[in-house]
mmCIF file of C-alpha atoms and ligand atoms in Angstrom:
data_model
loop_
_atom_site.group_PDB
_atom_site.id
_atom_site.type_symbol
_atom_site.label_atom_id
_atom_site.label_comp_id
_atom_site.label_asym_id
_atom_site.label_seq_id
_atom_site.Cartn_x
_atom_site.Cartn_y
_atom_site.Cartn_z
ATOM 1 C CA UNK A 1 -83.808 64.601 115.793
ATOM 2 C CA UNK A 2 -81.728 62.173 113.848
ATOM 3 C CA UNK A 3 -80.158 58.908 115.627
ATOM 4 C CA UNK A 4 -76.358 58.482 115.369
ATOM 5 C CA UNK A 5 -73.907 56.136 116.174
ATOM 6 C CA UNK A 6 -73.733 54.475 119.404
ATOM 7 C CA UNK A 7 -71.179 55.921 121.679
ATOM 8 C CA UNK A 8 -71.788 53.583 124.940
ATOM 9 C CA UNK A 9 -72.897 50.312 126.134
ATOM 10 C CA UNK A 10 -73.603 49.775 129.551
ATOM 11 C CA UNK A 11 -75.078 47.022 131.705
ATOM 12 C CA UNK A 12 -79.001 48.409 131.409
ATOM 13 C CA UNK A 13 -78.324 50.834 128.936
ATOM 14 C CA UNK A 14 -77.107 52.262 125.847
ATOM 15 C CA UNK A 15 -76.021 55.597 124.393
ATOM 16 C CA UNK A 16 -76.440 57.212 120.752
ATOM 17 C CA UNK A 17 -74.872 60.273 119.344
ATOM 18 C CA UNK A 18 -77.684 62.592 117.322
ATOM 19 C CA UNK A 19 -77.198 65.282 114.743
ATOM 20 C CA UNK A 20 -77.038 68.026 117.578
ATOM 21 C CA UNK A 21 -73.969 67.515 119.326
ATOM 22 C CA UNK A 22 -75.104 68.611 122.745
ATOM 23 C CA UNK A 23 -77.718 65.883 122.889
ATOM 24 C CA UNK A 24 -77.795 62.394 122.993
ATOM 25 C CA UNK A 25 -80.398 59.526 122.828
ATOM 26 C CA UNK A 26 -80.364 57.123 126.038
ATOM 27 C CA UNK A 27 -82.032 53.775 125.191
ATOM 28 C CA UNK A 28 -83.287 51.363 127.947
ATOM 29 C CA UNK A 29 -82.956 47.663 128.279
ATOM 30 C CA UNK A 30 -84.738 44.869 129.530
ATOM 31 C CA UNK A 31 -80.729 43.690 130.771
ATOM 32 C CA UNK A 32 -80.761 42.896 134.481
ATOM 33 C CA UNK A 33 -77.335 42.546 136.266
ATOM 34 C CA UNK A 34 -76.780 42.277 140.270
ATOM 35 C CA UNK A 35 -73.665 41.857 142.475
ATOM 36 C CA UNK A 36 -71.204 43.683 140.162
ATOM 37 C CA UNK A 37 -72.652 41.429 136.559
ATOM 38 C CA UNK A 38 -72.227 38.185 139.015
ATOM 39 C CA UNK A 39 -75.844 37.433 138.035
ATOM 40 C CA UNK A 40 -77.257 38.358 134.760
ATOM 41 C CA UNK A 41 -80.841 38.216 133.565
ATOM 42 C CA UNK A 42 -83.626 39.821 131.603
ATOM 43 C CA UNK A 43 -87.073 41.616 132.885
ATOM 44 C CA UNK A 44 -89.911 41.996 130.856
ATOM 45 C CA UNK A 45 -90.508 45.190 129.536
ATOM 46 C CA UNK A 46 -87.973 46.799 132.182
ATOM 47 C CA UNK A 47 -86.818 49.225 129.824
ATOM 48 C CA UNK A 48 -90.020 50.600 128.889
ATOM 49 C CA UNK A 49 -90.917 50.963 132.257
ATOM 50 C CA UNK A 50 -87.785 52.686 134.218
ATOM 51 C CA UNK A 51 -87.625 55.236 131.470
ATOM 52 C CA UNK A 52 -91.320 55.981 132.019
ATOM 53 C CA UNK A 53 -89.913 55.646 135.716
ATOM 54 C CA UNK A 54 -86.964 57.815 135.086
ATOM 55 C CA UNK A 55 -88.913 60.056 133.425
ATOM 56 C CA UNK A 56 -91.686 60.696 135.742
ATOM 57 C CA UNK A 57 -88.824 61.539 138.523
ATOM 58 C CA UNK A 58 -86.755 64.029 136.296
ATOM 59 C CA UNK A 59 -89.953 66.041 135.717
ATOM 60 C CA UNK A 60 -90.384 66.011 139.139
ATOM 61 C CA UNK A 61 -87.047 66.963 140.269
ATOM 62 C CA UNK A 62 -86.866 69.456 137.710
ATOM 63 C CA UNK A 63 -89.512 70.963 138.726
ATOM 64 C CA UNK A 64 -88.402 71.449 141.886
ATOM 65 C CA UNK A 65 -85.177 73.345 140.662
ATOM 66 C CA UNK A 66 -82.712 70.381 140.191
ATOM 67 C CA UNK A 67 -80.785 70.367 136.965
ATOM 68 C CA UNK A 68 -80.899 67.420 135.333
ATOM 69 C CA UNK A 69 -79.867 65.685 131.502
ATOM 70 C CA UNK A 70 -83.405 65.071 130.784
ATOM 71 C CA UNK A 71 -84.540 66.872 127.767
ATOM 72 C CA UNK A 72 -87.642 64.921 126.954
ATOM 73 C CA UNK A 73 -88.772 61.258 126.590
ATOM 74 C CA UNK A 74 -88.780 60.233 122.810
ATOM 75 C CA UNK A 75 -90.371 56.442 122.491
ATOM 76 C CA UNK A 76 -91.145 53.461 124.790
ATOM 77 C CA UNK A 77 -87.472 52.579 125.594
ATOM 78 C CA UNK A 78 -85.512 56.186 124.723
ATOM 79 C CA UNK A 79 -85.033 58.953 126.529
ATOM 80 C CA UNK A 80 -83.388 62.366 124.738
ATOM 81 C CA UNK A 81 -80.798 63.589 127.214
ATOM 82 C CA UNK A 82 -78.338 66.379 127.695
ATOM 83 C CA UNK A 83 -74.334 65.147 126.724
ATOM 84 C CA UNK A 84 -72.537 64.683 129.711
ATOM 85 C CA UNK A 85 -69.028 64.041 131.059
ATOM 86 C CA UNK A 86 -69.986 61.687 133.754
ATOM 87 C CA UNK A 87 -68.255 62.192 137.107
ATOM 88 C CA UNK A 88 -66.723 58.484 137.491
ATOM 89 C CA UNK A 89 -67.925 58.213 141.507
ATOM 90 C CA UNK A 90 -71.453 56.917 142.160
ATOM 91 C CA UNK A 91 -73.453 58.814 145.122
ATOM 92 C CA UNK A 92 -75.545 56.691 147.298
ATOM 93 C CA UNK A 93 -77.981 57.672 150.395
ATOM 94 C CA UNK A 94 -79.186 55.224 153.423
ATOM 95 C CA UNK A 95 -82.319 55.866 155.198
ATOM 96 C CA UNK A 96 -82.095 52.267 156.342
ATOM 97 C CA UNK A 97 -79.747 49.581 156.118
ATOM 98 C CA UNK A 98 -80.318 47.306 153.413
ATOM 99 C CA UNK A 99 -77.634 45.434 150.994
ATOM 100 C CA UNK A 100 -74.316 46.096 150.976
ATOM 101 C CA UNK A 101 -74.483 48.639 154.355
ATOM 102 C CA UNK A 102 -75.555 44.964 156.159
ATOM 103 C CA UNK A 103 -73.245 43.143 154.691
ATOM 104 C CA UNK A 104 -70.324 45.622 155.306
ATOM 105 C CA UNK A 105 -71.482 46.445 158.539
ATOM 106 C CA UNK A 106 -72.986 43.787 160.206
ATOM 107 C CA UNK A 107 -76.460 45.100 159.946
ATOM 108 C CA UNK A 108 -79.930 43.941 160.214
ATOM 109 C CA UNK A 109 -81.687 44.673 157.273
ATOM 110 C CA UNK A 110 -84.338 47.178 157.329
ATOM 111 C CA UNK A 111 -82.721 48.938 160.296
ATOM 112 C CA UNK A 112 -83.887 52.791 160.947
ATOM 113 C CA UNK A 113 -80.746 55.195 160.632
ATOM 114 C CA UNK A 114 -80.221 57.670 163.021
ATOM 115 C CA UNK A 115 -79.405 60.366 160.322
ATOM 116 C CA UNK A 116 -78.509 60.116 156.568
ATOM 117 C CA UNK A 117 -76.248 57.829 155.138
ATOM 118 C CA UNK A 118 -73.899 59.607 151.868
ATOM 119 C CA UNK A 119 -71.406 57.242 150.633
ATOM 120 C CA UNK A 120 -69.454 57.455 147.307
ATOM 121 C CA UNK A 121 -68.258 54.633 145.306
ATOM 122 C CA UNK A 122 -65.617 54.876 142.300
ATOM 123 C CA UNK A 123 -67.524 53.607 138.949
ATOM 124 C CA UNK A 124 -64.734 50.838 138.391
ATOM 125 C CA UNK A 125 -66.816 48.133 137.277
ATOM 126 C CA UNK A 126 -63.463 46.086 136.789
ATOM 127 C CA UNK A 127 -62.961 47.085 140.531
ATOM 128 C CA UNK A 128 -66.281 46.219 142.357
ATOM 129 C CA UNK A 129 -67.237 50.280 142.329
ATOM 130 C CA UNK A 130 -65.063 50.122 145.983
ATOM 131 C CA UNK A 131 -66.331 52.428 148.278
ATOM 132 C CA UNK A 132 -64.318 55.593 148.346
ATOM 133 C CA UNK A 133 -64.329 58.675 150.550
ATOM 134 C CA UNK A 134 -63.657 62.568 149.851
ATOM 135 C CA UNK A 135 -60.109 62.327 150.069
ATOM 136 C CA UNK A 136 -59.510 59.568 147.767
ATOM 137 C CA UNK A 137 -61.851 61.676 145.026
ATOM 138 C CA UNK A 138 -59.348 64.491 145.825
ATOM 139 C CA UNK A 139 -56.491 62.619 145.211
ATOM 140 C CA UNK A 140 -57.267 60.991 142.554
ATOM 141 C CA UNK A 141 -58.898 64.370 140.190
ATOM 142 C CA UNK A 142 -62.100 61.854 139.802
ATOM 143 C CA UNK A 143 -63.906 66.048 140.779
ATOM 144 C CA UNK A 144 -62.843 68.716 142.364
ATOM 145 C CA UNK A 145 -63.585 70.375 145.712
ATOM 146 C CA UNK A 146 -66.260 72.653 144.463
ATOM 147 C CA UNK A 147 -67.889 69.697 142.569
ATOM 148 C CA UNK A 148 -67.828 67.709 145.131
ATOM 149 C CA UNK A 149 -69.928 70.055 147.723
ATOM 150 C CA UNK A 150 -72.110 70.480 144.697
ATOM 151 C CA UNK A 151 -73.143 67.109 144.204
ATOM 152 C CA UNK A 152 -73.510 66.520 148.223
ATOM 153 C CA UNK A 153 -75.461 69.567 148.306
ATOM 154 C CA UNK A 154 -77.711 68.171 145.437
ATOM 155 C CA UNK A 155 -77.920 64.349 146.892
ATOM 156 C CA UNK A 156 -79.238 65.374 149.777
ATOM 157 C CA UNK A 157 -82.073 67.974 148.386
ATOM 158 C CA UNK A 158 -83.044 65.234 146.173
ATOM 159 C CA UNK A 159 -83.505 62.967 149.045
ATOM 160 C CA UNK A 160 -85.695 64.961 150.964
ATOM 161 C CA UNK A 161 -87.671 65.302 147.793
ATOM 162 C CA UNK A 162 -88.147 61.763 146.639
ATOM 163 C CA UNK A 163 -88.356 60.262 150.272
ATOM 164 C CA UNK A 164 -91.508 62.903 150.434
ATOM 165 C CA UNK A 165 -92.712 61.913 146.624
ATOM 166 C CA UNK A 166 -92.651 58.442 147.070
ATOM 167 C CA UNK A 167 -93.971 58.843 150.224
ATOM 168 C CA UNK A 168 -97.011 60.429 149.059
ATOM 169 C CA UNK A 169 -97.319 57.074 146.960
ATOM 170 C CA UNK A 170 -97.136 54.580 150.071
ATOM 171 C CA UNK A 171 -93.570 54.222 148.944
ATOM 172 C CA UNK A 172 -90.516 54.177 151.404
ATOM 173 C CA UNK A 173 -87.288 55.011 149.908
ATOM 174 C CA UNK A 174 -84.767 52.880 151.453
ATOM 175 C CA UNK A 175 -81.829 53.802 149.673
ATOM 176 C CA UNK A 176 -80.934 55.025 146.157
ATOM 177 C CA UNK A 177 -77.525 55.824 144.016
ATOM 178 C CA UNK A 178 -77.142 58.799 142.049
ATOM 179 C CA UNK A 179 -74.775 59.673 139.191
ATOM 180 C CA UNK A 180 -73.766 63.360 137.952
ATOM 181 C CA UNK A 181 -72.341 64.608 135.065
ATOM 182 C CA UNK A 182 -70.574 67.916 133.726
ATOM 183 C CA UNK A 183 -72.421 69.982 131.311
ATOM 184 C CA UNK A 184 -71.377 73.106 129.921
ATOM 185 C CA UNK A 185 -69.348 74.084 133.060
ATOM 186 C CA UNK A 186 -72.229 72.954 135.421
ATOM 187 C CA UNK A 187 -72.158 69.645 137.594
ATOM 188 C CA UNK A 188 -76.296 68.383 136.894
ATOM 189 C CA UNK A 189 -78.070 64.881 137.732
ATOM 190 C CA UNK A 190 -77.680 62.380 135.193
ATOM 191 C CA UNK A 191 -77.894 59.032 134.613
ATOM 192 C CA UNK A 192 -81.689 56.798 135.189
ATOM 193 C CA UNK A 193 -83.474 56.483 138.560
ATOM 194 C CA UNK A 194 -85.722 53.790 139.078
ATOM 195 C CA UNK A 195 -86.291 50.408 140.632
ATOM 196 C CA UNK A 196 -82.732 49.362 139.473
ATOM 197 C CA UNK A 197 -81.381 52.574 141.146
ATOM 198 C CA UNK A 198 -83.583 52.821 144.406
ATOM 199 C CA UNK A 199 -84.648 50.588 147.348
ATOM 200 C CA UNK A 200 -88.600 50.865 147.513
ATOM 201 C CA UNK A 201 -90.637 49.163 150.261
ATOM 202 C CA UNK A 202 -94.333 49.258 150.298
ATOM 203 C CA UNK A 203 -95.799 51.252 153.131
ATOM 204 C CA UNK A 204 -97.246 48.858 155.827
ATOM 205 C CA UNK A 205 -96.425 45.993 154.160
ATOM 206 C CA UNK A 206 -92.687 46.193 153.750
ATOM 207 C CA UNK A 207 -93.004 44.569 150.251
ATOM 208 C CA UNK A 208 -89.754 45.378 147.993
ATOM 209 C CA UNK A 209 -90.950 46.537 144.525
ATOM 210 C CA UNK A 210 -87.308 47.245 143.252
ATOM 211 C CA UNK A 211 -84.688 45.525 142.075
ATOM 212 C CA UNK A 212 -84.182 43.529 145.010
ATOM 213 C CA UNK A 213 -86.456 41.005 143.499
ATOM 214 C CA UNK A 214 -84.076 40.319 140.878
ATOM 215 C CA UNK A 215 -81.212 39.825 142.618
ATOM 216 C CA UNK A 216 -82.379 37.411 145.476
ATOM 217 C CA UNK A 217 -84.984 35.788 143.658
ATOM 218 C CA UNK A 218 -87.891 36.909 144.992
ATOM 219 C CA UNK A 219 -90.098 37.017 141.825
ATOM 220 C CA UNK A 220 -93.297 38.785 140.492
ATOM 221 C CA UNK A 221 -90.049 41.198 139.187
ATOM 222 C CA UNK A 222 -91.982 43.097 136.534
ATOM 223 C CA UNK A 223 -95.130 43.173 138.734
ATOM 224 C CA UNK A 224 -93.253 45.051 141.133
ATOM 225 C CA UNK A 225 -91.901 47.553 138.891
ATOM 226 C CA UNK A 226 -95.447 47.694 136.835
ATOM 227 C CA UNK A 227 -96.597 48.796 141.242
ATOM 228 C CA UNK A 228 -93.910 50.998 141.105
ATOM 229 C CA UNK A 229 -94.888 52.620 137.946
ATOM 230 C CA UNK A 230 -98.594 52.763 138.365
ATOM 231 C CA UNK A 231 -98.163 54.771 141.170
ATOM 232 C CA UNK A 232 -95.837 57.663 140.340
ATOM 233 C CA UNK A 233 -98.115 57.517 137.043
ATOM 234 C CA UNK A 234 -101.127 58.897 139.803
HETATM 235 O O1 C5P B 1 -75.892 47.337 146.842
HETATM 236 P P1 C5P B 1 -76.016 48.521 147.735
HETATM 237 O O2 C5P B 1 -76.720 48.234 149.018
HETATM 238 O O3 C5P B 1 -74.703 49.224 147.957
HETATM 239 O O4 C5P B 1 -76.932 49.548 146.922
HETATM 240 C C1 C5P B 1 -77.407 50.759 147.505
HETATM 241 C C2 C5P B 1 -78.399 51.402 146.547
HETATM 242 O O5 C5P B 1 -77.724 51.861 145.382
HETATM 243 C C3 C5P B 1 -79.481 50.446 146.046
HETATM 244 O O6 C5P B 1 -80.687 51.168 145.895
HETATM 245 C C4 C5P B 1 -78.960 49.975 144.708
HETATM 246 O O7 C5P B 1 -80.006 49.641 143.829
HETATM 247 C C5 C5P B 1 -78.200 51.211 144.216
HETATM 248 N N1 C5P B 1 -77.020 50.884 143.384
HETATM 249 C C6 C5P B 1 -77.066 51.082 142.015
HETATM 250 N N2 C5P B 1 -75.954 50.801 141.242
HETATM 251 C C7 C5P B 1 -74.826 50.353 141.798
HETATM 252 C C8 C5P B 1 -74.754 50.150 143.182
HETATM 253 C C9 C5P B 1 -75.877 50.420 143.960
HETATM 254 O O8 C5P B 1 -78.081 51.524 141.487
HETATM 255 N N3 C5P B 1 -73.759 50.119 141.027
#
């Protein structure tokens, strides 16, 4: 597999072409950003360990029938993926209300939700990613009808699954964003999921080990994800 050019440059990570046009190579970076790139930073070693993370949680997931770009991991910080269009709207589940749910809503923080929270938020980073619902994806072409069900149907399967995985690890999983992409015809999970994607709280302690710690200061940032590692590592 031969590295090519890069092709994209986001906020944690970055995209290279290879000689196989169907597959590309997704590097990951110790970059930290919260609050829309408001607050910038680095972590330690964050790279190396949210695309062990990432990895780790494709297997999983694939393994349990969800399509996904992984292909394999290649080094410390790269990850060989499948070459996606990504759908420009960002998926997020609530099992409690944490972050911007409290803010928007009033909230306490930490509160249990009575059922599943699915929200969907247009990848504008030049707009805030502003929340949007069904109709405005509609009405805009950002997917269709059919992708749309696809990628709710998939969210939620994938929540049952992780809330269960990380469970078995004395995890909670608060909340957590998703990202899809098109693939050959086929709508499949892409994008990273780790502790810059996903809300974790320790069980019985309620300690965050995600990315929480960056953005309000909390500390002991690569520690946390290091916990966070260790454990789906098990
Ligand atoms: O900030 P907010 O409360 O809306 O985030 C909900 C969940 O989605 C959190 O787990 C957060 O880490 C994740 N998220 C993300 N990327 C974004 C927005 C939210 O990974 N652009």
């Amino acid at each position: 597999m031969e590295k090519r050019d890069k092709i994209y440059e986001g906020k944690a990570k970055i995209v290279y072409n290879t000689d196989d046009p169907d597959l590309v190579i997704q590097y990951f970076k110790d970059d930290a950003t919260a609050f829309n790139a408001a607050k910038k930073g680095t972590v330690v070693n964050k790279g190396i360990m949210n695309n062990k993370i990432s990895t780790k949680l494709f297997e999983f997931l694939m393994k349990e029938g969800i399509e996904t770009h992984f292909v394999k991991q290649l080094s410390d910080r790269e990850m060989l993926i499948k070459k996606v269009e990504i759908v420009p709207v960002e998926v997020i589940i609530r099992n409690r209300a944490a972050g911007s749910l409290c803010r928007m809503l009033g909230l306490e923080e930490g509160m249990k939700l009575k059922s599943t929270v699915l929200e969907f938020c247009f990848k504008r980073d030049d707009l805030n990613d502003p929340l949007i619902n069904e109709t405005h994806i509609k009405a805009l072409s950002l997917a269709t009808e059919e992708e749309i069900a696809t990628i709710k149907e998939y969210t939620l399967r994938i929540n049952v699954l992780m809330t269960k995985f990380f469970a078995s690890l004395k995890l909670e999983l608060i909340d957590f964003k998703l990202e899809f992409g098109r693939y050959k015809g086929k709508i499949i999970l892409a994008d990273e999921i780790s502790p810059d994607t996903c809300r974790l709280w320790e069980v019985g302690t309620g300690k965050k080990l995600d990315k929480d710690r960056f953005r309000h200061d909390l500390g002991n940032i690569e520690e946390a994800y290091q916990e966070v590692l260790s454990r789906v590592e098990k």
